[in-house]
Coordinates of C-alpha atoms and ligand atoms in Angstrom, one line a residue:
M1 CA 0.0 0.1 0.0
E2 CA 1.4 3.6 -0.9
V3 CA 0.5 6.2 1.6
Y4 CA 1.6 10.0 1.1
L5 CA 1.8 11.9 4.3
D6 CA 3.9 14.5 3.1
N7 CA 1.3 17.2 2.2
N8 CA 3.1 20.1 3.8
A9 CA 5.7 19.3 1.1
T10 CA 3.4 19.3 -1.7
T11 CA -0.1 18.0 -2.4
M12 CA -1.5 16.0 -5.2
V13 CA -3.6 18.1 -7.7
D14 CA -7.2 17.4 -7.2
P15 CA -8.6 15.6 -10.4
L16 CA -11.2 18.4 -10.7
V17 CA -8.4 21.0 -10.8
F18 CA -6.7 19.0 -13.6
E19 CA -10.0 19.1 -15.5
Q20 CA -10.4 22.8 -15.3
M21 CA -6.7 23.2 -16.5
K22 CA -6.6 20.6 -19.7
P23 CA -8.3 23.1 -22.3
F24 CA -5.3 25.6 -21.7
F25 CA -2.5 23.5 -23.1
C26 CA -3.8 22.3 -26.9
E27 CA -7.1 24.2 -27.3
T28 CA -7.5 27.6 -25.8
Y29 CA -3.6 28.3 -25.7
G30 CA -3.3 31.9 -26.8
N31 CA -1.4 34.7 -25.1
P32 CA -3.8 36.4 -22.7
N33 CA -2.1 39.7 -23.6
S34 CA -2.5 39.1 -27.3
L35 CA -5.5 41.2 -28.9
H36 CA -6.8 38.2 -31.4
R37 CA -9.4 35.5 -30.5
F38 CA -6.9 33.1 -29.3
G39 CA -5.5 35.2 -26.7
A40 CA -9.0 36.6 -25.8
G41 CA -10.4 32.9 -25.4
T42 CA -8.4 32.5 -22.1
H43 CA -9.8 35.7 -20.3
P44 CA -13.3 34.2 -19.1
K45 CA -11.5 31.5 -17.0
M46 CA -8.6 33.6 -15.8
M47 CA -11.2 36.2 -14.5
E48 CA -13.2 33.3 -12.9
A49 CA -10.0 32.3 -11.5
L50 CA -9.0 35.6 -9.9
D51 CA -12.6 35.7 -8.6
Y52 CA -11.9 32.4 -6.9
L53 CA -8.7 33.7 -5.4
Y54 CA -9.8 36.9 -4.1
T55 CA -13.1 35.9 -2.6
G56 CA -11.2 32.8 -1.1
I57 CA -9.1 35.0 1.2
N58 CA -11.6 37.9 1.5
A59 CA -9.8 40.5 -0.6
D60 CA -11.5 43.3 -1.8
D61 CA -11.5 42.6 -5.7
E62 CA -9.4 40.9 -8.3
D63 CA -7.1 43.9 -8.6
D64 CA -5.7 42.8 -5.1
I65 CA -4.1 39.6 -6.2
I66 CA -1.0 39.1 -8.5
I67 CA -0.1 35.8 -9.9
T68 CA 3.4 34.6 -9.2
S69 CA 5.5 31.3 -9.9
N70 CA 5.2 30.3 -6.1
A71 CA 5.1 31.4 -2.4
T72 CA 8.9 31.9 -2.6
E73 CA 8.6 34.4 -5.4
S74 CA 5.7 36.2 -3.6
I75 CA 7.4 36.4 -0.4
N76 CA 10.5 37.8 -2.1
T77 CA 8.4 40.2 -4.1
V78 CA 6.9 41.7 -0.8
I79 CA 10.2 41.6 1.2
K80 CA 12.4 43.2 -1.5
G81 CA 9.5 45.4 -2.8
V82 CA 9.3 47.1 0.7
W83 CA 12.9 47.3 1.1
V84 CA 13.1 49.4 -2.4
D85 CA 9.9 51.5 -1.2
E86 CA 10.5 52.1 2.6
I87 CA 14.0 51.6 3.0
L88 CA 16.1 52.6 -0.1
N89 CA 13.9 55.2 -0.9
G90 CA 12.2 56.0 2.6
D91 CA 13.4 56.9 6.2
K92 CA 13.0 52.9 7.4
N93 CA 15.8 50.5 7.9
H94 CA 14.1 47.7 10.2
I95 CA 12.1 44.5 9.5
V96 CA 10.6 42.2 12.1
T97 CA 10.1 38.7 11.4
S98 CA 10.5 35.2 13.5
E99 CA 13.1 32.6 14.0
V100 CA 10.6 29.9 12.5
E101 CA 9.9 31.2 9.2
H102 CA 10.4 29.3 5.9
P103 CA 13.8 29.8 4.4
A104 CA 12.1 32.0 1.9
V105 CA 11.6 34.6 4.3
T106 CA 14.8 33.9 6.3
A107 CA 17.0 34.0 3.2
A108 CA 15.4 37.2 1.8
C109 CA 15.9 39.0 5.4
R110 CA 19.5 37.7 5.2
F111 CA 20.0 39.2 1.9
L112 CA 18.5 42.6 3.3
E113 CA 20.8 42.4 6.3
S114 CA 24.0 42.0 3.8
Q115 CA 22.6 45.4 2.4
G116 CA 22.8 47.0 5.8
V117 CA 19.0 46.5 7.0
S118 CA 18.4 45.8 10.6
I119 CA 16.4 42.4 11.3
T120 CA 14.8 41.3 14.3
Y121 CA 14.1 37.7 14.2
L122 CA 11.5 37.0 17.2
P123 CA 11.9 33.6 19.3
V124 CA 9.1 31.2 19.7
N125 CA 7.7 30.4 23.5
E126 CA 7.8 26.9 24.7
N127 CA 4.9 26.1 22.5
G128 CA 6.5 27.1 19.5
V129 CA 4.5 30.3 19.0
I130 CA 5.0 33.8 18.4
E131 CA 3.5 36.1 21.1
A132 CA 1.9 39.4 19.5
N133 CA 3.2 41.3 22.4
T134 CA 7.0 40.2 21.4
V135 CA 6.1 41.9 18.1
R136 CA 4.5 45.2 19.7
D137 CA 8.0 45.3 21.6
S138 CA 10.3 44.9 18.8
I139 CA 8.5 47.6 16.6
K140 CA 10.7 50.9 16.2
E141 CA 10.1 54.3 14.4
D142 CA 12.1 52.9 11.4
T143 CA 10.3 49.5 11.3
A144 CA 9.4 49.1 7.7
L145 CA 7.6 45.7 7.8
V146 CA 6.3 42.9 10.1
S147 CA 6.5 39.3 8.4
I148 CA 4.9 36.8 10.5
M149 CA 3.8 33.0 9.1
W150 CA 0.2 32.2 9.5
A151 CA 0.9 28.4 10.2
N152 CA 4.3 26.7 10.6
N153 CA 5.2 24.3 8.1
E154 CA 6.9 21.9 10.3
T155 CA 4.7 22.0 13.4
G156 CA 1.4 23.3 12.2
K157 CA 1.5 25.7 14.9
L158 CA -0.9 28.9 14.0
F159 CA 0.3 32.1 15.0
P160 CA -1.7 35.0 16.4
I161 CA -2.1 37.0 13.0
E162 CA -5.1 38.9 13.7
E163 CA -3.7 40.1 17.2
I164 CA -0.4 41.2 15.4
G165 CA -2.5 42.7 12.5
Q166 CA -4.1 44.9 15.0
I167 CA -0.9 45.8 16.7
C168 CA 0.6 46.6 13.2
K169 CA -2.4 48.9 12.2
E170 CA -2.1 50.7 15.5
A171 CA 1.7 51.0 14.9
N172 CA 1.1 52.0 11.3
V173 CA 3.8 49.5 10.3
L174 CA 3.2 47.2 7.0
F175 CA 2.3 43.6 7.7
H176 CA 2.9 40.5 5.7
S177 CA 2.0 37.0 6.3
D178 CA 3.4 34.1 4.7
A179 CA 0.0 32.0 4.6
T180 CA 1.5 29.0 2.5
Q181 CA 0.6 26.5 5.1
A182 CA -2.5 28.0 6.2
I183 CA -4.9 28.2 3.0
G184 CA -7.4 25.1 2.8
K185 CA -6.5 24.2 6.4
V186 CA -8.0 27.2 8.3
P187 CA -10.1 29.9 7.3
V188 CA -7.6 33.0 6.1
D189 CA -9.3 36.4 6.1
V190 CA -6.8 39.2 5.1
Q191 CA -9.1 42.1 5.9
K192 CA -9.7 40.6 9.5
A193 CA -6.0 40.1 9.8
N194 CA -5.4 43.7 8.9
L195 CA -2.9 42.4 6.2
D196 CA -1.0 44.7 3.8
F197 CA 0.6 41.9 1.9
M198 CA 0.1 38.0 1.9
S199 CA 1.9 35.0 0.0
F200 CA 0.6 31.8 -1.0
S201 CA 1.3 28.7 -3.2
A202 CA -1.0 26.6 -5.2
H203 CA 0.4 23.2 -4.8
K204 CA 0.1 23.0 -0.8
F205 CA -3.8 23.2 -1.4
H206 CA -4.1 20.7 -4.3
G207 CA -3.5 23.1 -7.1
P208 CA -0.4 22.7 -9.6
K209 CA 3.1 23.3 -8.6
G210 CA 4.8 26.2 -10.2
V211 CA 1.9 28.9 -9.3
G212 CA 1.6 31.0 -6.3
G213 CA -0.1 34.5 -5.5
T214 CA 0.5 37.7 -3.5
Y215 CA -2.2 39.7 -2.0
I216 CA -1.7 43.3 -2.0
K217 CA -3.9 45.6 -0.2
K218 CA -5.7 48.2 -2.4
G219 CA -3.9 51.3 -2.3
V220 CA -0.3 50.0 -0.6
K221 CA 2.7 50.8 -3.0
L222 CA 4.8 47.8 -3.8
T223 CA 7.8 48.0 -6.5
P224 CA 7.4 45.0 -8.6
L225 CA 10.4 42.3 -8.4
L226 CA 10.0 41.5 -12.1
H227 CA 9.9 44.0 -14.6
G228 CA 9.2 43.9 -18.4
G229 CA 5.6 43.6 -19.1
E230 CA 2.1 44.9 -18.3
Q231 CA 0.7 41.7 -17.0
M232 CA -1.2 42.0 -14.0
G233 CA -1.3 45.6 -14.3
G234 CA 2.6 46.0 -14.3
K235 CA 2.8 44.4 -10.8
R236 CA 4.4 41.2 -12.2
A237 CA 6.0 41.2 -15.8
G238 CA 6.0 38.1 -17.9
T239 CA 3.5 35.9 -19.6
V240 CA 1.0 34.0 -17.2
D241 CA 0.8 30.4 -17.1
V242 CA -2.8 30.2 -17.6
A243 CA -3.6 26.6 -17.1
S244 CA -1.7 26.7 -13.8
M245 CA -3.6 30.3 -12.8
V246 CA -6.9 28.5 -13.9
G247 CA -6.0 25.5 -11.5
M248 CA -4.9 27.5 -8.5
G249 CA -8.2 29.6 -8.8
Y250 CA -10.2 26.2 -8.5
A251 CA -8.2 24.8 -6.1
M252 CA -8.8 27.8 -4.0
H253 CA -12.4 27.6 -4.7
L254 CA -12.6 23.6 -3.5
A255 CA -10.2 24.2 -0.5
T256 CA -11.6 27.4 1.2
N257 CA -15.5 26.8 0.9
E258 CA -17.2 26.2 4.1
M259 CA -17.6 22.6 3.8
A260 CA -14.2 22.0 2.7
L261 CA -12.5 23.6 5.9
A262 CA -15.3 21.8 7.9
Y263 CA -14.0 18.5 6.5
E264 CA -10.4 19.5 7.0
D265 CA -11.4 20.4 10.6
N266 CA -13.4 17.0 11.3
H267 CA -12.1 14.4 9.0
V268 CA -8.7 15.2 8.3
R269 CA -8.2 16.2 11.9
K270 CA -9.7 12.9 13.2
L271 CA -7.2 11.1 11.0
R272 CA -4.3 13.0 12.3
D273 CA -5.2 12.6 15.8
R274 CA -5.7 8.8 15.1
L275 CA -2.1 8.7 13.9
E276 CA -0.7 10.9 16.6
S277 CA -2.2 9.3 19.5
A278 CA -1.0 5.5 18.3
I279 CA 2.5 7.0 18.1
L280 CA 2.5 8.9 21.6
E281 CA 1.5 5.3 23.2
L282 CA 5.2 4.7 22.4
P283 CA 7.7 5.5 25.3
E284 CA 9.7 8.8 24.9
T285 CA 8.0 10.4 22.1
L286 CA 6.3 13.9 22.3
V287 CA 4.6 16.2 19.8
I288 CA 7.0 19.3 19.2
G289 CA 5.0 22.6 20.3
G290 CA 2.3 20.6 21.9
T291 CA -1.2 19.7 20.4
E292 CA -3.1 23.0 20.7
N293 CA -3.7 25.4 18.1
R294 CA -2.3 23.8 14.9
T295 CA -3.5 23.3 11.6
P296 CA -5.7 20.0 11.6
N297 CA -3.4 18.0 9.2
T298 CA 0.0 18.2 11.0
T299 CA 2.2 16.6 13.5
L300 CA 5.9 16.9 14.3
I301 CA 6.8 14.1 16.7
S302 CA 10.1 13.3 18.3
I303 CA 10.8 9.7 18.8
R304 CA 13.9 9.6 20.9
G305 CA 16.4 7.0 20.0
V306 CA 15.2 7.1 16.3
E307 CA 17.1 9.6 13.9
G308 CA 14.5 11.0 11.6
E309 CA 16.3 10.1 8.4
S310 CA 16.3 6.6 9.3
M311 CA 12.7 6.5 10.1
L312 CA 12.0 8.0 6.8
W313 CA 14.1 5.2 4.8
D314 CA 12.3 2.7 6.8
L315 CA 8.6 4.1 6.0
N316 CA 9.7 4.5 2.3
Q317 CA 10.4 0.9 2.1
K318 CA 7.0 0.2 3.3
G319 CA 5.3 2.7 0.7
I320 CA 5.0 5.7 3.0
G321 CA 6.2 9.2 2.5
A322 CA 6.8 11.6 5.4
S323 CA 9.5 14.0 6.1
T324 CA 11.6 15.6 8.9
G325 CA 10.7 19.2 7.9
S326 CA 10.9 21.4 5.2
A327 CA 11.8 19.7 2.1
C328 CA 14.0 22.5 0.9
A329 CA 16.2 21.4 3.8
S330 CA 16.0 17.8 3.6
E331 CA 19.0 17.2 1.5
D332 CA 21.3 17.8 4.6
L333 CA 21.2 16.1 7.7
E334 CA 21.3 19.5 9.8
A335 CA 19.2 19.4 12.8
N336 CA 15.8 20.5 12.2
P337 CA 15.7 24.4 12.7
V338 CA 12.4 24.8 14.1
M339 CA 13.3 22.4 16.9
N340 CA 16.5 24.0 17.4
A341 CA 14.4 27.0 17.9
F342 CA 12.7 25.3 20.7
G343 CA 15.9 24.7 22.4
S344 CA 15.8 21.0 21.8
D345 CA 19.0 19.3 22.7
S346 CA 21.1 18.3 19.4
E347 CA 20.1 14.6 19.9
L348 CA 16.4 15.5 20.1
A349 CA 16.8 18.0 17.2
H350 CA 17.6 15.0 14.8
T351 CA 14.5 12.7 16.0
G352 CA 11.8 14.7 14.6
V353 CA 9.4 13.2 11.9
R354 CA 6.6 15.5 10.2
F355 CA 3.4 13.8 9.1
S356 CA 1.2 16.0 7.3
L357 CA -2.4 14.7 6.2
S358 CA -5.0 15.8 3.3
R359 CA -8.3 15.2 2.4
F360 CA -7.2 12.4 0.1
N361 CA -6.0 10.2 3.2
T362 CA -8.1 7.4 4.6
Q363 CA -8.5 5.8 7.6
E364 CA -7.5 2.5 6.1
Q365 CA -4.3 4.2 5.0
I366 CA -3.7 5.7 8.3
D367 CA -4.1 2.3 10.3
Y368 CA -1.5 0.8 7.7
A369 CA 0.9 3.6 8.7
I370 CA 0.5 3.0 12.2
E371 CA 1.7 -0.5 11.9
V372 CA 4.6 0.2 9.9
I373 CA 5.6 3.2 12.1
V374 CA 5.3 1.1 15.5
N375 CA 7.5 -1.7 14.1
A376 CA 9.9 0.6 12.6
V377 CA 10.3 2.2 15.9
K378 CA 10.9 -1.2 17.5
R379 CA 13.7 -2.1 14.9
L380 CA 15.6 1.2 14.9
R381 CA 15.6 1.3 18.6
N382 CA 17.0 -2.3 18.9
L383 CA 19.6 -1.2 16.5
S384 CA 20.7 2.0 18.3
S385 CA 23.8 1.7 20.3
S386 CA 22.7 5.2 22.2
Y387 CA 19.2 4.1 23.1
A388 CA 18.4 2.1 26.0
Y389 CA 14.8 2.4 27.1
A390 CA 14.3 1.4 30.8
P391 CA 10.7 0.7 31.2
K392 CA 9.2 2.1 34.7
S393 CA 7.6 -0.9 36.3
H394 CA 4.1 -0.4 34.8
E395 CA 5.3 0.0 31.2
S396 CA 6.2 -2.5 28.7
G397 CA 9.6 -2.0 27.0
L398 CA 10.5 -1.6 23.3
Ligands
7TS1 C1 5.6 28.3 5.0 C2 6.1 28.3 3.8 N1 6.6 29.1 3.2 C3 7.1 29.1 1.7 C4 7.0 27.8 1.1 C5 7.7 27.8 -0.1 O1 6.8 27.5 -0.9 P1 6.9 27.2 -2.6 O2 7.7 28.5 -3.1 O3 5.8 27.1 -3.2 O4 8.1 26.0 -2.8 C6 6.9 26.8 1.9 C7 7.2 25.4 1.4 N2 7.4 24.6 2.3 C8 8.0 23.2 2.2 C9 8.4 22.7 1.0 O5 8.5 21.4 1.3 N3 8.3 21.0 2.9 C10 8.0 22.1 3.0 O6 7.5 22.3 4.5 C11 6.1 26.7 3.1 O7 5.8 25.7 3.9

């Protein structure tokens, strides 16, 4: 049996989304910017996609959305655009972010640091969450931007975005959230959150890879990252991947409607809890960041005595796909940076395994995964030269 439990890395394209995309490869294939019928034929579905996108996040209208290639481009568009507008051409020189952002945020901020910008990286509390008051305390006269993720890709922890948005509004500071891991899992409302900018990526909510979006609040200036064309009103040059844009719009429609979010919060959460509870019955296991206030599909579990990469290999041999954290960091054997941010000791920081489910997982798959995981833990702990579990009188050893 094959069981895919790495949906925070990427998701399967929903077959219903794929159906919407098909016509734009060999039938309606014109360039949207061409004046003839072949180009104009793409417009109705592109407008429909923009309608799905802006309504899915409760933006004002379709002008508040630009189509990008992924969340990484969207994040760079915001951070570097604010740098140009507010720092290079303004009187600001400070950005507030967190220690547990995705590398797309951290690396963009590191680049700005190399250009002389001051960056504050806020720490998480013992539950792996940024506390809103630490944002308030970090804002200074010359703060240009606050950028805090909506949901952490490794732990699933949800951050107090609405509270932080109110703080930024009162301090008159621009506010960006990387919502890549939130859309399709929890309600996302850019107006309730007082966001000026937001980034997202279609392949995280059953849309195609290679397409994402940036929300830019109406009236907020943002110098484009890409120049050289009038697409997206000049906010993002380059011919749009029409099929992917249509796919992302429909995926947003399927993922953010009331019924879909209720399904995530019930069916997917129940399967995640079933998997998590079974693993937590093993001794010396714990959920990193705790089980409260998370996206319904994610669990990051430390299994003492079991190297995360070894576990992934065992699982893969049995047809199960999971991860130790962000795929972009999975090539190296570095300790999980999020676990480091929790102050985990170096041994613990290598024991994390992330399981991230989706609406396409079934109970049969989860029960099979539980059986494989429990057997893998037994095998790997028995092989470990450094792990010796001394069961307490009432516990059975492994
Ligand atoms: C919070 C967050 N932001 C940005 C990105 C980048 O998205 P992309 O530009 O579409 O690639 C990711 C991808 N996160 C992961 C990719 O693989 N495992 C992950 O957890 C993410 O989880």
